[in-house]
Amino acid sequence: MNLTVEFRLYTRLYKGILENRLGLWTSRTGLIVRLEDLDTGRKGYGEIAPFPGFRSETYDQAFAFVNRLCYPIGKPHPPVITEETIAGIPEHLTATRFGFGCALSHLSAPEDSSPMADHPQAALLPRGSQALEVWPAYWEAGYRTFKWKIALMDPAREISLLDKLLSALPPEAKLRLDANGNLTLAQAQEWLNACDPQRIEFLEQPLDPEQKEDLLQLAQESPIPLALDESVSTLADLQEWAPQWPGIFVLKVPLLGFVDQTRSFLSNLRTQGQPLDLVFSSVLETSIARKTALALAQEFHNPKRAMGFGVQAWFDLEDGFEDANPDRIWEHLS
Ligand code: MG
């Protein structure tokens, strides 16, 4: 197949400020790539959406690679590439592999424009005490599982906020805690002692991904399930952790790599009778990457748990990036 390749950058503003251990974020940046099959004239789109704090390549690394590919020195733009070019994207550029793999498969099978999965979603609450003000609106909208970021302030103060939040939430609400790898081992133990297994569904990424032994030990001791998220950013990470981790795996499909490789890894485990406890989650991507993430989620998500795509409140839904038609998102970026 002879393909031309082009890309456009996007910046999408958050409503409010998103906070994680690497800082405060007011917007999300990424790249949209477009392939055109020179024989059929068909176009395929993919999204490259690395996220700060996760173990795929950074935005700058993805941009450098894609920019070099699309503007080869001394050759015309857009350049002509082949499927082999895409298969040869270096292994460490997992978000770039995801984006190009999607664009390639869209050429032969444009996905339907199914908007949101029918499955229950978890709503991402704002940090700290703001969660207390915001959850009722989500409850009204039908959400029953909530996710709250922790490890952003002193644990004692945060644990007392947790008590307030749990007293406010109806008893049937489930709460997920996400530390984004930012607790010390002692703090994680303090948190786990404070977690009521009836109310807390799981604690996500208590420790830094580098603390593998501590994570494993903590999972053995914990009264509630623990989930890995940052630790399993890429398919290589997931392959390493799958045989040893007793808890949940939070998967952000746009970071993992080529989606067909992710799919075959997960379906092999299922065939072997060793399915993983998977929670598919948003990486605040646009509708282009989300379609593929949701398609995989529908195949492999643990049906007993809410999915993690309840992030609509963080965006202006009229900003153009929710459009089900990728042609229009592309035009929007011109
Ligand atoms: Mg997380």
PDB file of N, CA and C in Angstrom, residues 34-112:
ATOM      1  N   ARG A  34      -3.019  11.614   9.675  1.00  0.00           N
ATOM      2  CA  ARG A  34      -3.935  11.193   8.609  1.00  0.00           C
ATOM      3  C   ARG A  34      -3.148  10.467   7.530  1.00  0.00           C
ATOM      4  N   LEU A  35      -3.587   9.275   7.220  1.00  0.00           N
ATOM      5  CA  LEU A  35      -3.013   8.522   6.101  1.00  0.00           C
ATOM      6  C   LEU A  35      -3.997   8.579   4.943  1.00  0.00           C
ATOM      7  N   GLU A  36      -3.453   8.646   3.733  1.00  0.00           N
ATOM      8  CA  GLU A  36      -4.330   8.527   2.566  1.00  0.00           C
ATOM      9  C   GLU A  36      -3.780   7.423   1.681  1.00  0.00           C
ATOM     10  N   ASP A  37      -4.651   6.485   1.342  1.00  0.00           N
ATOM     11  CA  ASP A  37      -4.273   5.385   0.456  1.00  0.00           C
ATOM     12  C   ASP A  37      -4.294   5.929  -0.972  1.00  0.00           C
ATOM     13  N   LEU A  38      -3.130   5.940  -1.632  1.00  0.00           N
ATOM     14  CA  LEU A  38      -3.048   6.567  -2.953  1.00  0.00           C
ATOM     15  C   LEU A  38      -3.811   5.789  -4.019  1.00  0.00           C
ATOM     16  N   ASP A  39      -4.074   4.506  -3.783  1.00  0.00           N
ATOM     17  CA  ASP A  39      -4.829   3.715  -4.767  1.00  0.00           C
ATOM     18  C   ASP A  39      -6.325   3.952  -4.661  1.00  0.00           C
ATOM     19  N   THR A  40      -6.838   4.034  -3.451  1.00  0.00           N
ATOM     20  CA  THR A  40      -8.297   4.137  -3.282  1.00  0.00           C
ATOM     21  C   THR A  40      -8.758   5.547  -2.933  1.00  0.00           C
ATOM     22  N   GLY A  41      -7.833   6.399  -2.489  1.00  0.00           N
ATOM     23  CA  GLY A  41      -8.221   7.738  -2.048  1.00  0.00           C
ATOM     24  C   GLY A  41      -8.811   7.747  -0.647  1.00  0.00           C
ATOM     25  N   ARG A  42      -8.876   6.588  -0.015  1.00  0.00           N
ATOM     26  CA  ARG A  42      -9.440   6.523   1.344  1.00  0.00           C
ATOM     27  C   ARG A  42      -8.509   7.176   2.352  1.00  0.00           C
ATOM     28  N   LYS A  43      -9.143   7.742   3.386  1.00  0.00           N
ATOM     29  CA  LYS A  43      -8.353   8.385   4.443  1.00  0.00           C
ATOM     30  C   LYS A  43      -8.583   7.673   5.774  1.00  0.00           C
ATOM     31  N   GLY A  44      -7.534   7.600   6.554  1.00  0.00           N
ATOM     32  CA  GLY A  44      -7.642   6.987   7.884  1.00  0.00           C
ATOM     33  C   GLY A  44      -6.991   7.895   8.912  1.00  0.00           C
ATOM     34  N   TYR A  45      -7.631   8.014  10.053  1.00  0.00           N
ATOM     35  CA  TYR A  45      -7.142   8.925  11.095  1.00  0.00           C
ATOM     36  C   TYR A  45      -6.717   8.157  12.341  1.00  0.00           C
ATOM     37  N   GLY A  46      -5.723   8.702  13.000  1.00  0.00           N
ATOM     38  CA  GLY A  46      -5.308   8.137  14.288  1.00  0.00           C
ATOM     39  C   GLY A  46      -4.862   9.269  15.198  1.00  0.00           C
ATOM     40  N   GLU A  47      -4.887   9.001  16.492  1.00  0.00           N
ATOM     41  CA  GLU A  47      -4.519  10.021  17.469  1.00  0.00           C
ATOM     42  C   GLU A  47      -3.321   9.554  18.291  1.00  0.00           C
ATOM     43  N   ILE A  48      -2.378  10.452  18.470  1.00  0.00           N
ATOM     44  CA  ILE A  48      -1.206  10.170  19.305  1.00  0.00           C
ATOM     45  C   ILE A  48      -1.334  11.049  20.536  1.00  0.00           C
ATOM     46  N   ALA A  49      -1.543  10.399  21.677  1.00  0.00           N
ATOM     47  CA  ALA A  49      -1.938  11.157  22.878  1.00  0.00           C
ATOM     48  C   ALA A  49      -1.160  10.719  24.116  1.00  0.00           C
ATOM     49  N   PRO A  50       0.164  10.945  24.141  1.00  0.00           N
ATOM     50  CA  PRO A  50       0.925  10.642  25.367  1.00  0.00           C
ATOM     51  C   PRO A  50       0.405  11.510  26.512  1.00  0.00           C
ATOM     52  N   PHE A  51       0.672  11.069  27.742  1.00  0.00           N
ATOM     53  CA  PHE A  51       0.138  11.819  28.881  1.00  0.00           C
ATOM     54  C   PHE A  51       1.230  11.955  29.937  1.00  0.00           C
ATOM     55  N   PRO A  52       1.413  13.156  30.493  1.00  0.00           N
ATOM     56  CA  PRO A  52       2.489  13.352  31.469  1.00  0.00           C
ATOM     57  C   PRO A  52       2.359  12.385  32.648  1.00  0.00           C
ATOM     58  N   GLY A  53       3.480  11.774  33.015  1.00  0.00           N
ATOM     59  CA  GLY A  53       3.475  10.869  34.162  1.00  0.00           C
ATOM     60  C   GLY A  53       3.326   9.406  33.774  1.00  0.00           C
ATOM     61  N   PHE A  54       3.030   9.139  32.509  1.00  0.00           N
ATOM     62  CA  PHE A  54       2.881   7.751  32.058  1.00  0.00           C
ATOM     63  C   PHE A  54       4.100   7.342  31.240  1.00  0.00           C
ATOM     64  N   ARG A  55       4.262   6.025  31.102  1.00  0.00           N
ATOM     65  CA  ARG A  55       5.534   5.510  30.647  1.00  0.00           C
ATOM     66  C   ARG A  55       5.630   5.297  29.136  1.00  0.00           C
ATOM     67  N   SER A  56       4.714   5.851  28.362  1.00  0.00           N
ATOM     68  CA  SER A  56       4.926   5.860  26.913  1.00  0.00           C
ATOM     69  C   SER A  56       5.930   6.973  26.621  1.00  0.00           C
ATOM     70  N   GLU A  57       6.182   7.236  25.338  1.00  0.00           N
ATOM     71  CA  GLU A  57       7.002   8.396  24.994  1.00  0.00           C
ATOM     72  C   GLU A  57       6.315   9.692  25.438  1.00  0.00           C
ATOM     73  N   THR A  58       7.081  10.779  25.511  1.00  0.00           N
ATOM     74  CA  THR A  58       6.478  12.070  25.825  1.00  0.00           C
ATOM     75  C   THR A  58       5.885  12.683  24.553  1.00  0.00           C
ATOM     76  N   TYR A  59       5.115  13.718  24.759  1.00  0.00           N
ATOM     77  CA  TYR A  59       4.578  14.471  23.616  1.00  0.00           C
ATOM     78  C   TYR A  59       5.720  14.961  22.721  1.00  0.00           C
ATOM     79  N   ASP A  60       6.776  15.497  23.322  1.00  0.00           N
ATOM     80  CA  ASP A  60       7.893  16.026  22.526  1.00  0.00           C
ATOM     81  C   ASP A  60       8.568  14.929  21.705  1.00  0.00           C
ATOM     82  N   GLN A  61       8.713  13.762  22.305  1.00  0.00           N
ATOM     83  CA  GLN A  61       9.322  12.649  21.555  1.00  0.00           C
ATOM     84  C   GLN A  61       8.434  12.209  20.395  1.00  0.00           C
ATOM     85  N   ALA A  62       7.132  12.141  20.648  1.00  0.00           N
ATOM     86  CA  ALA A  62       6.205  11.756  19.579  1.00  0.00           C
ATOM     87  C   ALA A  62       6.235  12.805  18.464  1.00  0.00           C
ATOM     88  N   PHE A  63       6.195  14.067  18.869  1.00  0.00           N
ATOM     89  CA  PHE A  63       6.208  15.141  17.879  1.00  0.00           C
ATOM     90  C   PHE A  63       7.483  15.076  17.032  1.00  0.00           C
ATOM     91  N   ALA A  64       8.627  14.877  17.678  1.00  0.00           N
ATOM     92  CA  ALA A  64       9.901  14.844  16.945  1.00  0.00           C
ATOM     93  C   ALA A  64       9.884  13.722  15.905  1.00  0.00           C
ATOM     94  N   PHE A  65       9.390  12.562  16.301  1.00  0.00           N
ATOM     95  CA  PHE A  65       9.368  11.430  15.363  1.00  0.00           C
ATOM     96  C   PHE A  65       8.420  11.714  14.188  1.00  0.00           C
ATOM     97  N   VAL A  66       7.207  12.154  14.507  1.00  0.00           N
ATOM     98  CA  VAL A  66       6.198  12.334  13.471  1.00  0.00           C
ATOM     99  C   VAL A  66       6.592  13.483  12.544  1.00  0.00           C
ATOM    100  N   ASN A  67       7.154  14.523  13.113  1.00  0.00           N
ATOM    101  CA  ASN A  67       7.577  15.666  12.304  1.00  0.00           C
ATOM    102  C   ASN A  67       8.679  15.255  11.315  1.00  0.00           C
ATOM    103  N   ARG A  68       9.605  14.438  11.804  1.00  0.00           N
ATOM    104  CA  ARG A  68      10.681  13.966  10.926  1.00  0.00           C
ATOM    105  C   ARG A  68      10.137  13.066   9.820  1.00  0.00           C
ATOM    106  N   LEU A  69       9.166  12.239  10.205  1.00  0.00           N
ATOM    107  CA  LEU A  69       8.571  11.336   9.212  1.00  0.00           C
ATOM    108  C   LEU A  69       7.809  12.117   8.140  1.00  0.00           C
ATOM    109  N   CYS A  70       7.086  13.133   8.571  1.00  0.00           N
ATOM    110  CA  CYS A  70       6.201  13.853   7.643  1.00  0.00           C
ATOM    111  C   CYS A  70       6.936  14.911   6.827  1.00  0.00           C
ATOM    112  N   TYR A  71       8.076  15.374   7.317  1.00  0.00           N
ATOM    113  CA  TYR A  71       8.845  16.397   6.581  1.00  0.00           C
ATOM    114  C   TYR A  71      10.272  15.904   6.354  1.00  0.00           C
ATOM    115  N   PRO A  72      10.431  14.848   5.527  1.00  0.00           N
ATOM    116  CA  PRO A  72      11.784  14.333   5.289  1.00  0.00           C
ATOM    117  C   PRO A  72      12.603  15.356   4.506  1.00  0.00           C
ATOM    118  N   ILE A  73      13.842  15.526   4.934  1.00  0.00           N
ATOM    119  CA  ILE A  73      14.701  16.544   4.312  1.00  0.00           C
ATOM    120  C   ILE A  73      14.922  16.193   2.837  1.00  0.00           C
ATOM    121  N   GLY A  74      14.684  17.192   1.987  1.00  0.00           N
ATOM    122  CA  GLY A  74      14.950  17.009   0.560  1.00  0.00           C
ATOM    123  C   GLY A  74      13.886  16.237  -0.192  1.00  0.00           C
ATOM    124  N   LYS A  75      12.778  15.895   0.493  1.00  0.00           N
ATOM    125  CA  LYS A  75      11.705  15.164  -0.202  1.00  0.00           C
ATOM    126  C   LYS A  75      10.405  15.960  -0.088  1.00  0.00           C
ATOM    127  N   PRO A  76       9.476  15.694  -1.034  1.00  0.00           N
ATOM    128  CA  PRO A  76       8.238  16.481  -0.996  1.00  0.00           C
ATOM    129  C   PRO A  76       7.345  16.104   0.194  1.00  0.00           C
ATOM    130  N   HIS A  77       6.506  17.035   0.558  1.00  0.00           N
ATOM    131  CA  HIS A  77       5.500  16.804   1.601  1.00  0.00           C
ATOM    132  C   HIS A  77       4.126  16.811   0.939  1.00  0.00           C
ATOM    133  N   PRO A  78       3.206  15.927   1.271  1.00  0.00           N
ATOM    134  CA  PRO A  78       3.405  14.829   2.222  1.00  0.00           C
ATOM    135  C   PRO A  78       4.185  13.670   1.598  1.00  0.00           C
ATOM    136  N   PRO A  79       5.014  13.008   2.372  1.00  0.00           N
ATOM    137  CA  PRO A  79       5.805  11.904   1.840  1.00  0.00           C
ATOM    138  C   PRO A  79       4.952  10.649   1.651  1.00  0.00           C
ATOM    139  N   VAL A  80       5.458   9.745   0.836  1.00  0.00           N
ATOM    140  CA  VAL A  80       4.773   8.462   0.645  1.00  0.00           C
ATOM    141  C   VAL A  80       5.444   7.421   1.546  1.00  0.00           C
ATOM    142  N   ILE A  81       4.633   6.739   2.334  1.00  0.00           N
ATOM    143  CA  ILE A  81       5.155   5.674   3.203  1.00  0.00           C
ATOM    144  C   ILE A  81       4.377   4.384   2.909  1.00  0.00           C
ATOM    145  N   THR A  82       4.749   3.317   3.580  1.00  0.00           N
ATOM    146  CA  THR A  82       4.064   2.030   3.383  1.00  0.00           C
ATOM    147  C   THR A  82       3.693   1.451   4.755  1.00  0.00           C
ATOM    148  N   GLU A  83       3.009   0.306   4.706  1.00  0.00           N
ATOM    149  CA  GLU A  83       2.682  -0.378   5.973  1.00  0.00           C
ATOM    150  C   GLU A  83       3.951  -0.771   6.728  1.00  0.00           C
ATOM    151  N   GLU A  84       5.016  -1.053   5.964  1.00  0.00           N
ATOM    152  CA  GLU A  84       6.276  -1.448   6.616  1.00  0.00           C
ATOM    153  C   GLU A  84       6.843  -0.272   7.422  1.00  0.00           C
ATOM    154  N   THR A  85       6.656   0.950   6.887  1.00  0.00           N
ATOM    155  CA  THR A  85       7.119   2.122   7.637  1.00  0.00           C
ATOM    156  C   THR A  85       6.445   2.141   9.012  1.00  0.00           C
ATOM    157  N   ILE A  86       5.149   1.855   9.012  1.00  0.00           N
ATOM    158  CA  ILE A  86       4.384   1.910  10.261  1.00  0.00           C
ATOM    159  C   ILE A  86       4.800   0.769  11.192  1.00  0.00           C
ATOM    160  N   ALA A  87       4.961  -0.419  10.613  1.00  0.00           N
ATOM    161  CA  ALA A  87       5.392  -1.560  11.441  1.00  0.00           C
ATOM    162  C   ALA A  87       6.768  -1.303  12.050  1.00  0.00           C
ATOM    163  N   GLY A  88       7.550  -0.437  11.390  1.00  0.00           N
ATOM    164  CA  GLY A  88       8.903  -0.172  11.872  1.00  0.00           C
ATOM    165  C   GLY A  88       9.010   0.981  12.862  1.00  0.00           C
ATOM    166  N   ILE A  89       7.893   1.550  13.294  1.00  0.00           N
ATOM    167  CA  ILE A  89       7.957   2.617  14.318  1.00  0.00           C
ATOM    168  C   ILE A  89       8.615   2.026  15.565  1.00  0.00           C
ATOM    169  N   PRO A  90       9.635   2.705  16.110  1.00  0.00           N
ATOM    170  CA  PRO A  90      10.373   2.112  17.236  1.00  0.00           C
ATOM    171  C   PRO A  90       9.462   1.707  18.395  1.00  0.00           C
ATOM    172  N   GLU A  91       9.861   0.627  19.061  1.00  0.00           N
ATOM    173  CA  GLU A  91       9.037   0.028  20.103  1.00  0.00           C
ATOM    174  C   GLU A  91       8.710   0.965  21.253  1.00  0.00           C
ATOM    175  N   HIS A  92       9.656   1.860  21.578  1.00  0.00           N
ATOM    176  CA  HIS A  92       9.409   2.711  22.746  1.00  0.00           C
ATOM    177  C   HIS A  92       8.394   3.822  22.449  1.00  0.00           C
ATOM    178  N   LEU A  93       8.068   4.043  21.164  1.00  0.00           N
ATOM    179  CA  LEU A  93       7.086   5.089  20.825  1.00  0.00           C
ATOM    180  C   LEU A  93       5.688   4.467  20.813  1.00  0.00           C
ATOM    181  N   THR A  94       5.218   4.065  21.989  1.00  0.00           N
ATOM    182  CA  THR A  94       3.997   3.257  22.028  1.00  0.00           C
ATOM    183  C   THR A  94       2.743   4.056  21.669  1.00  0.00           C
ATOM    184  N   ALA A  95       2.687   5.328  22.068  1.00  0.00           N
ATOM    185  CA  ALA A  95       1.514   6.139  21.717  1.00  0.00           C
ATOM    186  C   ALA A  95       1.504   6.422  20.211  1.00  0.00           C
ATOM    187  N   THR A  96       2.689   6.596  19.639  1.00  0.00           N
ATOM    188  CA  THR A  96       2.807   6.811  18.193  1.00  0.00           C
ATOM    189  C   THR A  96       2.394   5.548  17.452  1.00  0.00           C
ATOM    190  N   ARG A  97       2.812   4.386  17.959  1.00  0.00           N
ATOM    191  CA  ARG A  97       2.390   3.118  17.342  1.00  0.00           C
ATOM    192  C   ARG A  97       0.865   2.989  17.379  1.00  0.00           C
ATOM    193  N   PHE A  98       0.284   3.346  18.522  1.00  0.00           N
ATOM    194  CA  PHE A  98      -1.182   3.279  18.620  1.00  0.00           C
ATOM    195  C   PHE A  98      -1.827   4.149  17.543  1.00  0.00           C
ATOM    196  N   GLY A  99      -1.382   5.396  17.440  1.00  0.00           N
ATOM    197  CA  GLY A  99      -2.008   6.341  16.509  1.00  0.00           C
ATOM    198  C   GLY A  99      -1.899   5.880  15.060  1.00  0.00           C
ATOM    199  N   PHE A 100      -0.714   5.454  14.657  1.00  0.00           N
ATOM    200  CA  PHE A 100      -0.531   5.025  13.273  1.00  0.00           C
ATOM    201  C   PHE A 100      -1.260   3.711  13.000  1.00  0.00           C
ATOM    202  N   GLY A 101      -1.251   2.817  13.986  1.00  0.00           N
ATOM    203  CA  GLY A 101      -1.975   1.547  13.815  1.00  0.00           C
ATOM    204  C   GLY A 101      -3.460   1.792  13.598  1.00  0.00           C
ATOM    205  N   CYS A 102      -4.021   2.740  14.359  1.00  0.00           N
ATOM    206  CA  CYS A 102      -5.446   3.077  14.191  1.00  0.00           C
ATOM    207  C   CYS A 102      -5.706   3.666  12.812  1.00  0.00           C
ATOM    208  N   ALA A 103      -4.837   4.595  12.397  1.00  0.00           N
ATOM    209  CA  ALA A 103      -5.037   5.249  11.104  1.00  0.00           C
ATOM    210  C   ALA A 103      -5.009   4.197   9.991  1.00  0.00           C
ATOM    211  N   LEU A 104      -4.098   3.247  10.103  1.00  0.00           N
ATOM    212  CA  LEU A 104      -3.987   2.196   9.093  1.00  0.00           C
ATOM    213  C   LEU A 104      -5.238   1.319   9.075  1.00  0.00           C
ATOM    214  N   SER A 105      -5.728   0.939  10.251  1.00  0.00           N
ATOM    215  CA  SER A 105      -6.902   0.056  10.224  1.00  0.00           C
ATOM    216  C   SER A 105      -8.167   0.809   9.812  1.00  0.00           C
ATOM    217  N   HIS A 106      -8.210   2.107  10.054  1.00  0.00           N
ATOM    218  CA  HIS A 106      -9.376   2.885   9.590  1.00  0.00           C
ATOM    219  C   HIS A 106      -9.464   2.919   8.067  1.00  0.00           C
ATOM    220  N   LEU A 107      -8.319   2.757   7.402  1.00  0.00           N
ATOM    221  CA  LEU A 107      -8.342   2.780   5.938  1.00  0.00           C
ATOM    222  C   LEU A 107      -9.163   1.634   5.377  1.00  0.00           C
ATOM    223  N   SER A 108      -9.030   0.462   6.028  1.00  0.00           N
ATOM    224  CA  SER A 108      -9.752  -0.695   5.493  1.00  0.00           C
ATOM    225  C   SER A 108     -11.113  -0.873   6.158  1.00  0.00           C
ATOM    226  N   ALA A 109     -11.250  -0.429   7.404  1.00  0.00           N
ATOM    227  CA  ALA A 109     -12.519  -0.615   8.114  1.00  0.00           C
ATOM    228  C   ALA A 109     -12.848   0.625   8.930  1.00  0.00           C
ATOM    229  N   PRO A 110     -13.394   1.641   8.272  1.00  0.00           N
ATOM    230  CA  PRO A 110     -13.764   2.836   9.052  1.00  0.00           C
ATOM    231  C   PRO A 110     -14.750   2.431  10.145  1.00  0.00           C
ATOM    232  N   GLU A 111     -14.453   2.832  11.382  1.00  0.00           N
ATOM    233  CA  GLU A 111     -15.325   2.418  12.482  1.00  0.00           C
ATOM    234  C   GLU A 111     -16.631   3.187  12.437  1.00  0.00           C
ATOM    235  N   ASP A 112     -17.669   2.547  12.935  1.00  0.00           N
ATOM    236  CA  ASP A 112     -18.929   3.288  12.998  1.00  0.00           C
ATOM    237  C   ASP A 112     -18.792   4.352  14.087  1.00  0.00           C
TER     238      ASP A 112
END
